[in-house]
XYZ file of C-alpha atoms in Angstrom:
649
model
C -62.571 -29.564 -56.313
C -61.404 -27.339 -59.106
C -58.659 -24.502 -57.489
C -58.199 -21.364 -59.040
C -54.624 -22.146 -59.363
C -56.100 -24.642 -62.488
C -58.200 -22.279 -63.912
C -56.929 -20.701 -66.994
C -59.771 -18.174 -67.335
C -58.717 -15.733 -64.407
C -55.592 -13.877 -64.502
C -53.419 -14.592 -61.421
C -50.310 -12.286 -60.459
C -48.026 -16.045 -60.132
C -45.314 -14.735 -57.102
C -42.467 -16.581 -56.745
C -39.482 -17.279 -54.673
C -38.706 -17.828 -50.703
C -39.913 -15.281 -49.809
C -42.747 -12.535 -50.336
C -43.604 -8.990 -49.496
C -46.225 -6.677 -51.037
C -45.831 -2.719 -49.841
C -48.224 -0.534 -50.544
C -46.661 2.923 -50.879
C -45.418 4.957 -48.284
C -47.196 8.334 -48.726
C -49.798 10.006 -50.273
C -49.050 10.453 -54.101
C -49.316 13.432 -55.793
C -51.789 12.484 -58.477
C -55.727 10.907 -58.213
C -55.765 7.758 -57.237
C -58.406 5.226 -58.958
C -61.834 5.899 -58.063
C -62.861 3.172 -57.991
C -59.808 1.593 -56.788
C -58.486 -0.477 -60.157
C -60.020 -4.422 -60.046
C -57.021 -6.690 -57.969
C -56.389 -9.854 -60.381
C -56.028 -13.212 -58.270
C -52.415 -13.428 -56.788
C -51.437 -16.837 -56.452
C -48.258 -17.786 -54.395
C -46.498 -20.818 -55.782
C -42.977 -21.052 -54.180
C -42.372 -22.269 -50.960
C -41.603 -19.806 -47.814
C -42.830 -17.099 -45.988
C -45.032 -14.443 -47.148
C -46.712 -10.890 -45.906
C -49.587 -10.238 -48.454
C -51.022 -6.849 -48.301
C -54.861 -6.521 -49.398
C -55.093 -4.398 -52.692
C -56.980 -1.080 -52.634
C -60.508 -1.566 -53.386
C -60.866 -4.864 -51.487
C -63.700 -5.890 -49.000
C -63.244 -9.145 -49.135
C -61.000 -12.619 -50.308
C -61.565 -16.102 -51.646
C -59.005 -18.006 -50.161
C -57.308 -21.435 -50.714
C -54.590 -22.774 -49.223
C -53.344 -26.003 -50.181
C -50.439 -28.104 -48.987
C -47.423 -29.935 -49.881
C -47.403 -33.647 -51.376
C -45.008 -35.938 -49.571
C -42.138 -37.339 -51.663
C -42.248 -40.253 -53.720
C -39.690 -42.902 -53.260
C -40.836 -45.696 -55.103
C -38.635 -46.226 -58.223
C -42.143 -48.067 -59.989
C -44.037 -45.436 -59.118
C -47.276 -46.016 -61.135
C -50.921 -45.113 -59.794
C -52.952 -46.381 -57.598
C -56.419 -46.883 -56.894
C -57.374 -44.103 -54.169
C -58.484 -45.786 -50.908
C -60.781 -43.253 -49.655
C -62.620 -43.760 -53.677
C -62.188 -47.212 -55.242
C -61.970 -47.122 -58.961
C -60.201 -43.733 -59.018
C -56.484 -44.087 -59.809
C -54.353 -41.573 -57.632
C -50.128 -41.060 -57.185
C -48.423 -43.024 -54.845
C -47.162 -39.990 -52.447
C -49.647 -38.485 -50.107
C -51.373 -35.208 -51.482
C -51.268 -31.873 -49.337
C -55.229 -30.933 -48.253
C -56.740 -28.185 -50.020
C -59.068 -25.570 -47.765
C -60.770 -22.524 -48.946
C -63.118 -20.101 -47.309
C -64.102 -16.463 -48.132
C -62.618 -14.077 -45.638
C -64.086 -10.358 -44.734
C -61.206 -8.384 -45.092
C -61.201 -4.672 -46.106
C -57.643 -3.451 -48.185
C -54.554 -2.581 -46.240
C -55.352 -5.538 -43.728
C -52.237 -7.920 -43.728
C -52.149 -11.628 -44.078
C -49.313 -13.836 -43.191
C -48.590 -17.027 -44.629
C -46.389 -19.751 -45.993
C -46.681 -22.144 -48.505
C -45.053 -25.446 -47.674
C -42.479 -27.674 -49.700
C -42.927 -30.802 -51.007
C -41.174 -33.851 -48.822
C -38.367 -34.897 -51.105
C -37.966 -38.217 -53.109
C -34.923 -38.806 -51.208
C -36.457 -38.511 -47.901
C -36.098 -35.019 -46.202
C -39.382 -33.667 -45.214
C -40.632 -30.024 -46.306
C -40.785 -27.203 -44.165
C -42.827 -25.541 -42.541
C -43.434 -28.447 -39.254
C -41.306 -29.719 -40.907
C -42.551 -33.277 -42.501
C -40.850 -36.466 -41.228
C -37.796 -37.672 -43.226
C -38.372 -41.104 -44.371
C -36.251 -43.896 -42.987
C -32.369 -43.799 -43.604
C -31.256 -47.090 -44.883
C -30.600 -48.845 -48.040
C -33.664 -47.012 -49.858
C -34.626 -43.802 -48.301
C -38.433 -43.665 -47.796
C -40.183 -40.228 -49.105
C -39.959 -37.267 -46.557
C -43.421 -35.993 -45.702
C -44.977 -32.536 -47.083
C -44.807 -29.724 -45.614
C -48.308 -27.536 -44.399
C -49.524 -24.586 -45.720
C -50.874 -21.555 -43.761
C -52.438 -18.207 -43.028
C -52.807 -16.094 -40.482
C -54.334 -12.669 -39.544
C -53.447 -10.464 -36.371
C -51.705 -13.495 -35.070
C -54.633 -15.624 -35.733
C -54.259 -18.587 -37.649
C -57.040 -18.787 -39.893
C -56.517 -22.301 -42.013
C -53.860 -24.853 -42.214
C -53.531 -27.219 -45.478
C -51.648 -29.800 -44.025
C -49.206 -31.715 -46.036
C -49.284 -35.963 -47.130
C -47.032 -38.112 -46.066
C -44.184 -39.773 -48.074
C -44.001 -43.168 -49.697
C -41.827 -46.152 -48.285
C -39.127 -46.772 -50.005
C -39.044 -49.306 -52.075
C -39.387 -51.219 -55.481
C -43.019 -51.431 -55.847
C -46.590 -49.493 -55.928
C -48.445 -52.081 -54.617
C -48.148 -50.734 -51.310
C -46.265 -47.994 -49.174
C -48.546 -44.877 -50.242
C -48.234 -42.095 -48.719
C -51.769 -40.945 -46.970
C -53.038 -37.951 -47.982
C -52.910 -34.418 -45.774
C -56.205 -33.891 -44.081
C -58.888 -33.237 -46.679
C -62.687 -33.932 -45.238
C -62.764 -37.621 -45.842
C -62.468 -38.502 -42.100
C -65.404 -36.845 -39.819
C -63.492 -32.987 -38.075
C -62.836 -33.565 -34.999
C -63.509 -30.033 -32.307
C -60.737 -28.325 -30.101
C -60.561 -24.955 -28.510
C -60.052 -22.762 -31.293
C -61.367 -24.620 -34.085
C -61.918 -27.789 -36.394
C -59.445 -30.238 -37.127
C -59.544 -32.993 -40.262
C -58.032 -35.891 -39.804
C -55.479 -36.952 -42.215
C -55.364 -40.023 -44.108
C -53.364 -43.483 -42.724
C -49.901 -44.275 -44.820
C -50.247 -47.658 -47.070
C -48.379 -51.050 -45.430
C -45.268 -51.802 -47.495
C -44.128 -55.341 -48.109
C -41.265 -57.639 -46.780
C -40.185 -60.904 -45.502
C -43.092 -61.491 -43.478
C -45.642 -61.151 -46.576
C -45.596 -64.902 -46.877
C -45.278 -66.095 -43.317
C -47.755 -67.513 -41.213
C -48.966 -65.270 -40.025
C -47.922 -62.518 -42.423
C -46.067 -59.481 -41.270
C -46.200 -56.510 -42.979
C -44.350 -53.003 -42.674
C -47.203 -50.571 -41.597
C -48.122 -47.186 -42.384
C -48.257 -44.496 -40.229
C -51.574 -42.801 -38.827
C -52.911 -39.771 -39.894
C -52.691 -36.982 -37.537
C -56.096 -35.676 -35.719
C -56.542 -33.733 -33.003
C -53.053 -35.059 -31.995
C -49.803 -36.574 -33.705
C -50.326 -39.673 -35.481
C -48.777 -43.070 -34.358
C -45.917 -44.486 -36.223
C -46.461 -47.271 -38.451
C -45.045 -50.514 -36.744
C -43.367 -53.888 -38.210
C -44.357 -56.963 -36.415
C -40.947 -58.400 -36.616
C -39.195 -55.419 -34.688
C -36.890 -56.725 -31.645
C -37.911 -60.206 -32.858
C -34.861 -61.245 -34.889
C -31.513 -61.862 -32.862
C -30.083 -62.023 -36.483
C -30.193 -58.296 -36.471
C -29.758 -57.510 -33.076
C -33.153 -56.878 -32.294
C -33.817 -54.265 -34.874
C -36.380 -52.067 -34.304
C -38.065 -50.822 -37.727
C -41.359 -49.071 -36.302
C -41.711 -45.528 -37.561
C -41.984 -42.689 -35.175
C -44.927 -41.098 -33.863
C -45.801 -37.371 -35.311
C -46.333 -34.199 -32.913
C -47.713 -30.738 -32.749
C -47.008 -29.278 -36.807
C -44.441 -32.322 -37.346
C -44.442 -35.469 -38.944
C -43.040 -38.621 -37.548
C -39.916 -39.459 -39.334
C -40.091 -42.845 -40.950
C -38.682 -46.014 -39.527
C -34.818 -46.902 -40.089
C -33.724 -50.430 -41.981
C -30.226 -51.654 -41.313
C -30.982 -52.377 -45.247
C -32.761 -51.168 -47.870
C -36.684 -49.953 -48.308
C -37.063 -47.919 -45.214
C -40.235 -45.959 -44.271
C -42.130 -42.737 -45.274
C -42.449 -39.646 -43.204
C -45.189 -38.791 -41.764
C -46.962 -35.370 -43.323
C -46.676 -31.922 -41.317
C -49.759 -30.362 -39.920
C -51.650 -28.890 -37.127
C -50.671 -32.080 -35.574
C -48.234 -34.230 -38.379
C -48.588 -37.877 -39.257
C -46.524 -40.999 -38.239
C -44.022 -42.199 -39.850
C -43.606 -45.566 -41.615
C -42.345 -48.754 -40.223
C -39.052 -49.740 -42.563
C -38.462 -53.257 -44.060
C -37.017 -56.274 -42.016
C -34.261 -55.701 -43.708
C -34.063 -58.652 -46.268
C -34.200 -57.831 -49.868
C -36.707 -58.747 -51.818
C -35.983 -61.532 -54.529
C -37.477 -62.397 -58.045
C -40.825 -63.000 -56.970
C -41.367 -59.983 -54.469
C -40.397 -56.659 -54.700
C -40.089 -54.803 -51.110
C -41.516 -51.443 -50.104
C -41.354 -49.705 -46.655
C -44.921 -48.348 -45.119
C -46.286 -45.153 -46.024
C -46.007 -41.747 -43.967
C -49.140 -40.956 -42.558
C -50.644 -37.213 -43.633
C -50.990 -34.764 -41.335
C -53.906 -33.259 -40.051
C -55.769 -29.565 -41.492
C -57.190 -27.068 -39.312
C -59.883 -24.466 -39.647
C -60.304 -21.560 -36.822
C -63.627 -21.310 -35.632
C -63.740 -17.802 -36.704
C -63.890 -18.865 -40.586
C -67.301 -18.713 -41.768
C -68.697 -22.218 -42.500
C -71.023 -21.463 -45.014
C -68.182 -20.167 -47.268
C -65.743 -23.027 -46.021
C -65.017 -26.047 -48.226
C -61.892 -28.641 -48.190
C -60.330 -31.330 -50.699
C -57.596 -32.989 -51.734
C -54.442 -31.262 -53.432
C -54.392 -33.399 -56.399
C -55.086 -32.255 -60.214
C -57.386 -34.343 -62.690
C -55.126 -37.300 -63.469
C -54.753 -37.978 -59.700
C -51.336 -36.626 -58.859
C -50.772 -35.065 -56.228
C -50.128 -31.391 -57.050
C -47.641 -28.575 -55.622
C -48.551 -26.232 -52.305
C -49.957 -23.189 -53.331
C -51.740 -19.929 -51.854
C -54.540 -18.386 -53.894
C -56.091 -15.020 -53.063
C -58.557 -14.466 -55.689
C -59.997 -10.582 -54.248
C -63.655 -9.153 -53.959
C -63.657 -5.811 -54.649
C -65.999 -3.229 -52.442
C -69.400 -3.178 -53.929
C -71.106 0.582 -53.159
C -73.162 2.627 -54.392
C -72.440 6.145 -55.251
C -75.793 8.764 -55.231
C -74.874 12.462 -56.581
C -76.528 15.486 -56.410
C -75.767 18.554 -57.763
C -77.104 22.205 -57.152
C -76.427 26.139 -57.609
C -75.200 28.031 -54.746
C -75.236 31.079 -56.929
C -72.238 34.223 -58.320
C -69.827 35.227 -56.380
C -67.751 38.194 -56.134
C -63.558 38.607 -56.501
C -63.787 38.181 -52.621
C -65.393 35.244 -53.096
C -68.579 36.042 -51.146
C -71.987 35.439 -52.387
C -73.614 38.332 -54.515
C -76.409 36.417 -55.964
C -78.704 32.979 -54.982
C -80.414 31.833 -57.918
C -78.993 29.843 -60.898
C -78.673 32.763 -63.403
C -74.889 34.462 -64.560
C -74.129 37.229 -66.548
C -71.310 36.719 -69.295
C -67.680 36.126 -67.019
C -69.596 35.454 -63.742
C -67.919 33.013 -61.447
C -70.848 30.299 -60.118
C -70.169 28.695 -57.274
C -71.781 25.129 -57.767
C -72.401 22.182 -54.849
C -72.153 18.582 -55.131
C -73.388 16.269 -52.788
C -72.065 12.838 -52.815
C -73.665 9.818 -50.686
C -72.608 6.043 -50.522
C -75.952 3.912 -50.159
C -74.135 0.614 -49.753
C -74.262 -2.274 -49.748
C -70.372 -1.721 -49.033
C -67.982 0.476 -47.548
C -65.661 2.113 -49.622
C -62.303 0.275 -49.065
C -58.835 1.990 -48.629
C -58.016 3.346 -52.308
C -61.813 3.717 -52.787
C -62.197 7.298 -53.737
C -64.617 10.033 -54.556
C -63.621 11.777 -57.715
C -65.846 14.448 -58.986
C -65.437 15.140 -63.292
C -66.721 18.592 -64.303
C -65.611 19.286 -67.974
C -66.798 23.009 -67.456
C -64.992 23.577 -64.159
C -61.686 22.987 -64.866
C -59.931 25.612 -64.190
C -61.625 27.057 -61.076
C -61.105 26.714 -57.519
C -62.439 23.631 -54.627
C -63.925 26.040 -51.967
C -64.759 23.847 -49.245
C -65.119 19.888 -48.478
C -67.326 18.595 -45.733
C -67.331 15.103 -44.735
C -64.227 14.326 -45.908
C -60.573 15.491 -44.660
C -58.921 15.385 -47.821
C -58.952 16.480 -51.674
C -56.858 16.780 -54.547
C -56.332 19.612 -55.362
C -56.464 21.395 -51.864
C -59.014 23.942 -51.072
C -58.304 26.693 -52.526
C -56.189 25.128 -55.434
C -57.385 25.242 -59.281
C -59.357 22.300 -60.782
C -57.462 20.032 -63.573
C -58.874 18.106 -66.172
C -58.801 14.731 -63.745
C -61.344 16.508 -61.620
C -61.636 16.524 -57.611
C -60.661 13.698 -55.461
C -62.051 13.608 -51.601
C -61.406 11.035 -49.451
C -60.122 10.288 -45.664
C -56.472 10.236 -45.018
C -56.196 6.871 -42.387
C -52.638 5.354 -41.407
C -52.083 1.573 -41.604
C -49.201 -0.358 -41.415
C -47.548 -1.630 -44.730
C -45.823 -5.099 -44.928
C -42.765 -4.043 -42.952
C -45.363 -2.833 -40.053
C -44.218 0.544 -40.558
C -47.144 3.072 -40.854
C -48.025 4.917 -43.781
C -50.987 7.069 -44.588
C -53.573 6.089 -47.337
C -56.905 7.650 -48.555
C -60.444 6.008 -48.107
C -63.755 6.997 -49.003
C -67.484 6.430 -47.998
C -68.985 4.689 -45.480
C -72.311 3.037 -45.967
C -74.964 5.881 -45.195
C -71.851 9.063 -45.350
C -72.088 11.406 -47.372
C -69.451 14.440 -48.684
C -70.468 17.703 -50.031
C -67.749 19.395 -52.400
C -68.322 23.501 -52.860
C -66.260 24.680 -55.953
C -66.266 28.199 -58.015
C -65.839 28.258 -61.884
C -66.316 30.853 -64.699
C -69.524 30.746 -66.717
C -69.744 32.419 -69.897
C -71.803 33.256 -73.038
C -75.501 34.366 -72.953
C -77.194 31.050 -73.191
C -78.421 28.235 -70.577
C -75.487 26.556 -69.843
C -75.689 22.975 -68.252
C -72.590 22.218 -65.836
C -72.425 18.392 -65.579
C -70.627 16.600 -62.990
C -69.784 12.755 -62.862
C -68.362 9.892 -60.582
C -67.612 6.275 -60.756
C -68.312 3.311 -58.564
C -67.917 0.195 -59.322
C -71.299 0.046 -61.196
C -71.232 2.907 -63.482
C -70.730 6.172 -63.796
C -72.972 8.415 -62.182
C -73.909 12.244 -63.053
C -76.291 15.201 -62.082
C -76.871 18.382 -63.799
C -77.292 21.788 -62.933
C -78.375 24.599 -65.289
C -77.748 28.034 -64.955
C -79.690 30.803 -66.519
C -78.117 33.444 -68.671
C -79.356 37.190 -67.467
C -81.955 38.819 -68.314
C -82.977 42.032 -66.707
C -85.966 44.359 -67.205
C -87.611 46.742 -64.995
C -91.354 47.622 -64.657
C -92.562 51.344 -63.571
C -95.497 52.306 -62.258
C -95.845 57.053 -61.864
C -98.353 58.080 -59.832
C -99.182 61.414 -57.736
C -101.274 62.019 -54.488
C -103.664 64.057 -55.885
C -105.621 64.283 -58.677
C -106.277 67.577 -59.189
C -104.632 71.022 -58.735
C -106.609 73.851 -57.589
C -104.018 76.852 -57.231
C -100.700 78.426 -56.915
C -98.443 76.880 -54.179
C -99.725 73.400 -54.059
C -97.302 70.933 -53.790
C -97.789 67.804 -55.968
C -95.638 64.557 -55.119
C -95.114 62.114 -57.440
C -94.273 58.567 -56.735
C -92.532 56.077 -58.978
C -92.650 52.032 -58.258
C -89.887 50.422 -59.937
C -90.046 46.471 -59.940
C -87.339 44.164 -61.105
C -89.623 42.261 -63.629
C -85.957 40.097 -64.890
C -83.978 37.283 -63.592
C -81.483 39.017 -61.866
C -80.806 41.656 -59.317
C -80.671 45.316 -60.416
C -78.794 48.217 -58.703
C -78.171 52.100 -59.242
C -82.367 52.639 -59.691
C -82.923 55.772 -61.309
C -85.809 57.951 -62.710
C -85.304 60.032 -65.983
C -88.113 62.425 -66.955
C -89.494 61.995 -70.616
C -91.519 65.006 -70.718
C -93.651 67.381 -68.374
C -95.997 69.733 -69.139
C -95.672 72.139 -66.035
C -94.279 75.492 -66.306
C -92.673 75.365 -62.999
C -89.557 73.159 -61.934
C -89.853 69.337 -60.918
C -87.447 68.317 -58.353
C -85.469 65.269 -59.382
C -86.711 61.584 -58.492
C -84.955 60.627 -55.562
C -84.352 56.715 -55.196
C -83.077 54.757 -52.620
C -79.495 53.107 -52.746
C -80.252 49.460 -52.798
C -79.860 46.185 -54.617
C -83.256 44.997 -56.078
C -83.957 41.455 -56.127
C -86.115 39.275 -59.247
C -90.024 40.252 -58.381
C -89.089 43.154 -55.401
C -89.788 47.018 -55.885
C -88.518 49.995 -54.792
C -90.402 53.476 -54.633
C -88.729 56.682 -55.980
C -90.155 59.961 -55.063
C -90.539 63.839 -56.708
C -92.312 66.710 -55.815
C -93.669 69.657 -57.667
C -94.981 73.512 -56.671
C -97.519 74.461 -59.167
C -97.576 77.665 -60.505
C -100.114 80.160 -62.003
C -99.206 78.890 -65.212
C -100.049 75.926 -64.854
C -103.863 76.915 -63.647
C -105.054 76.694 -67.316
C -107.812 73.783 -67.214
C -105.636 71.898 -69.215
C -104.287 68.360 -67.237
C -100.244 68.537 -66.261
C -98.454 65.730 -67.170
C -95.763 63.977 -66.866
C -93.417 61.359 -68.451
C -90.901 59.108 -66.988
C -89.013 55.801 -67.274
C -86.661 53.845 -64.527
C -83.424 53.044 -65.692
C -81.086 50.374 -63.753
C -77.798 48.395 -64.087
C -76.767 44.284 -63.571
C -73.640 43.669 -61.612
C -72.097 43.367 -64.603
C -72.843 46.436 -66.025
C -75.331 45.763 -68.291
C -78.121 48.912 -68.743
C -81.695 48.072 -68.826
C -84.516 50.729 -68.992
C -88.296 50.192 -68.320
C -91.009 51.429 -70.591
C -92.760 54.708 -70.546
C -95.226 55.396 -67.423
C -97.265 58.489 -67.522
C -99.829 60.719 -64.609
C -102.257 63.170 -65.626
C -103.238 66.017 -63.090
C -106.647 68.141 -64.140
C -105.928 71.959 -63.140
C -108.216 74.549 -62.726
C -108.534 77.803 -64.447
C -109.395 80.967 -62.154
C -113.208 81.820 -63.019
C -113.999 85.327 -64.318
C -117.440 87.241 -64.498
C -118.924 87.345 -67.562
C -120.810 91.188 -69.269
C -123.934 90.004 -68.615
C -123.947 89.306 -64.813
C -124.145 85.718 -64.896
C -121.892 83.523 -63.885
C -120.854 80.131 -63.754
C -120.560 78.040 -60.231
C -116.679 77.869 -60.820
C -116.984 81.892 -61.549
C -119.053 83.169 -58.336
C -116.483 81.101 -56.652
C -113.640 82.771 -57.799
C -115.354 86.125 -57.961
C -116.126 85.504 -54.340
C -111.820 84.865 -53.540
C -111.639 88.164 -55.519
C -114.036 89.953 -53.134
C -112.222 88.513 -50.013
C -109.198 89.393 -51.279
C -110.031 93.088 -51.744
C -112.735 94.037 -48.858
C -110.244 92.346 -46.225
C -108.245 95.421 -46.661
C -110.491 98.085 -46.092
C -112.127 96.813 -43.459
C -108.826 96.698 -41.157
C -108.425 99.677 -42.295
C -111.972 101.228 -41.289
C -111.293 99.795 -37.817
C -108.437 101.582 -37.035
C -109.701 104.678 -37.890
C -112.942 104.458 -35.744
C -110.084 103.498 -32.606
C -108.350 106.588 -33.367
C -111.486 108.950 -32.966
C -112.645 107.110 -30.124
């Protein structure tokens, strides 16, 4: 399998050292953060030790591998050899750590613990963490046995690479290999909380009892499984008096430990055993005898220990392997975290709440300003998936034309930069929720995330619109697809006024009668209109007109209001000749700005008092009047008749 460790194309952070913490920061900063969160390069963890990795902003989920630690090689002719699990393929001599990887759902802020393991030494000590079995002490120190690698979250171990075991030591490569850490060869084997893979068997090493009949050789330890595995054993332990019943078996490995390997009361002693979930046996030393001219000696092999995946990994995503690069050799323990950012999708909407006054309250709700207005815009934000937005997953809202004026309100979110109320820079408004997680040290700190799938935030903010043309107020934000951006155009103002004079009668007859006049004035413009009044052009009656009175209120695009006047003819207006009059509406924007409507005129026939003409004749209209004239006259002289004819009486 190729690692990511080995692949030059991605761009890993390398860590080193014992030891390794990542802290996020410890408060809110005072500037945007990334929105999207910036892409996390790979981290991969080289050096040995303990580790707390904190998941970068922007992160849903990891790749993982975890790979451990080759056992040490203590054969001085240390060439290859063939691979016993894959004839034909030419592989180191030490054991190789297994290599496990597996993608892992886990949102940014979450913590993983882990350590990566050390390589068993040449000179036998075995590599921490288990640790691995030191090979045998004697004459020629077998190869101490690698040490696992692991990771953990909330206390739960996730995977363990387990490490290979050591070589025997010795003065040849025909035997004494190291087995490798479990890697998949060998069928997993179930317990409670997961899967276990069996590590690989340590090689039989050579001595004295190569030639005998029957030969003896110096085995290899077991692999470990789903418990430590046996130490390798040498038939000729507690069988020669010589060496007071020497006992060169290797020892058995145990729960994360290798077996150490067996002892020689001479040279070419055994491997140890790898470390694991459960570690591999040790192996068996030399008899003790040195080997001559035609024979060169070589303890057995340390077994590999065993690697372990929780049954909470998703097997569809898991794969394992062995920990060795292209030429066979068994490579160094290593962590790789190669991170999945948070793919969502950002959906933006943008509309006109309408102008506002000094107060900030709402004095107009259509999409139309007058020069210096101040437009209060909103901007609707929604995350349609597929992903959450992650810790350090903002919304950020970029609006070239309203920087400079104020966030009103934010709903759906409990945070924004700048505050509500506070003035809009050139980086634009961030929202987000403030959550508290725990940083490396497990201290808590608070730190911003966005949307969830389906959540939306609506952001209300005020700026100044000027000029006298349509102006189009953009506003943009970024996932990690794009940039995203709705418009919103505002109208510039412009007013007119329609009027519409009319009177309630038609004609006038005679002195006295009251005409009233009636003026409908309609905002026929964009915007609302105030301070209606009626100015009189021209009138053709000879008595006074009252002035138009008009009521006090704001007119709205398409509504009308009705002023009123009334007039008292006079006789001389009773000339047959039609009374008219003149008018036009006048009005004012918000702003100030005048606007007058066009001319609107009524015509009112009179009618001209009928007189008799010399030759007795007379006209309809003139009886009629002649008739008034009569009434007018007699009416007198008959009251007074009556009283006189009550007096004699």
């Amino acid at each position: 399998m190729t690692t990511p460790a080995l692949k030059a194309a991605r761009r890993p952070l390398i860590v080193g050292g014992a030891a390794l913490a990542l802290l996020l920061p410890i408060a809110l900063p005072g500037i945007a953060q990334a929105a999207p969160a910036q892409d996390a390069d790979t981290t991969l963890i080289t050096s040995g030790g303990s580790f707390t990795q904190v998941v970068p902003d922007g992160v849903c989920a990891v790749n993982v591998w975890v790979a451990g630690a080759p056992g040490g090689l203590a054969i001085s002719d240390g060439d290859a050899e063939p691979d016993p699990e894959d004839p034909g393929e030419l592989r180191g001599a030490n054991g190789a750590g297994g290599t496990l990887s597996a993608k892992l759902q886990l949102g940014a802020g979450s913590l993983i613990h882990g350590t990566v393991g050390f390589a068993g030494t040449n000179s036998g000590v075995g590599g921490h963490p288990g640790p691995g079995g030191n090979g045998g002490t004697g004459g020629h120190n077998g190869g101490g046995g690698g040490g696992y690698s692991s990771i953990s979250v909330n206390g739960e171990r996730l995977l363990l690479a387990a490490g290979g075991g050591g070589t025997g030591g010795g003065h040849t490569s025909d035997g004494g290999a190291g087995g490798d850490g479990g890697a998949g060869v060998y069928p997993a084997i179930s317990v409670a909380d997961g899967l276990v893979f069996p590590g690989g068997d340590g090689a039989t090493g050579f001595d004295t009892g190569w030639n005998t009949d029957p030969a003896t050789f110096p085995g290899g330890g077991i692999g470990g499984s789903d418990e430590g595995g046996a130490g390798g054993t040498n038939p000729r332990s507690n069988t020669d008096p010589d060496v007071a019943l020497w006992n060169w078996n290797g020892f058995k490995g145990t729960d994360f430990a290798g077996g150490n390997g067996g002892n020689d009361n001479s040279p070419d002693t055994g491997g140890g055993g790898g470390a694991g979930y459960f570690g591999g046996g040790g192996g068996a030393s030399t008899d003790g005898a040195v080997g001559g001219a035609a024979q060169y000696f070589v303890g057995g092999g340390g077994g590999g220990g065993s690697s372990f995946v929780s049954s909470s990994i998703d097997q569809d995503t898991f794969s394992i392997a062995k920990n060795r690069d292209e030429d066979g050799k068994a490579h160094a323990a290593y962590i790789s975290f190669e991170w999945v950012m948070c793919d969502y999708n950002l959906e933006i909407t943008k509309s006109v709440v309408g102008a506002v006054d000094e107060d900030g309250e709402l004095v107009r709700s259509t999409p139309v300003f007058e020069d210096g207005d101040t437009v209060r815009y909103a901007v609707t934000v929604t995350n349609s998936g597929a992903d959450a937005m992650a810790i350090g997953d903002t919304v950020t809202l970029v609006d070239d034309l309203a920087v400079g004026g104020k966030v009103v309100s934010v709903d759906g979110l409990d945070t924004t930069v700048p505050a509500i109320g506070g003035t809009i820079a050139a980086a634009g408004i961030e929202v987000f929720d403030t959550v508290e997680i725990s940083d490396a040290n497990d201290n808590p700190i608070e730190r911003p995330r966005g949307l969830a799938v389906g959540q939306s935030v609506t952001v209300v903010y005020d700026t100044v619109v000027r000029g006298t043309d349509p102006v189009t107020n953009t506003v943009s934000t970024a996932d990690r697809n794009g940039s995203h951006e709705a418009d919103a155009i505002v109208a510039p103002a412009a007013p007119s006024l329609g009027l519409l004079k009319t009177a309630d009668t038609k004609t006038v007859t005679h002195v006295g009668q009251v005409v009233k006049y009636s003026f409908l004035v309609t905002n026929t413009g964009n915007i609302e209109l105030r301070d209606i009044s009626i100015a009189e052009q021209s009138f053709s009656g000879k008595g006074k007109l009252s002035a138009a009175v008009c009521p006090d209120e704001i007119v709205q695009p398409g509504d009308s209001v009705t002023c009123t006047a009334e007039y008292t003819a006079v006789a001389g207006d009773l000339t047959g000749t039609p009374l008219t009059n003149t008018a036009t509406a006048s009005a004012a924007t918000r702003g100030g700005m005048d606007v007058d409507s066009e001319k609107s005129a009524v015509e009112i026939t009179t009618v001209k008092p009928a007189v008799l003409s010399n030759t007795g004749s007379a006209t309809p209209m003139g009886l009629a009047a002649a008739a008034a004239l009569l009434v007018a006259i007699g009416a007198p002289l008959a009251a007074a008749t009556i009283r006189r004819n009550r007096a004699r009486a």
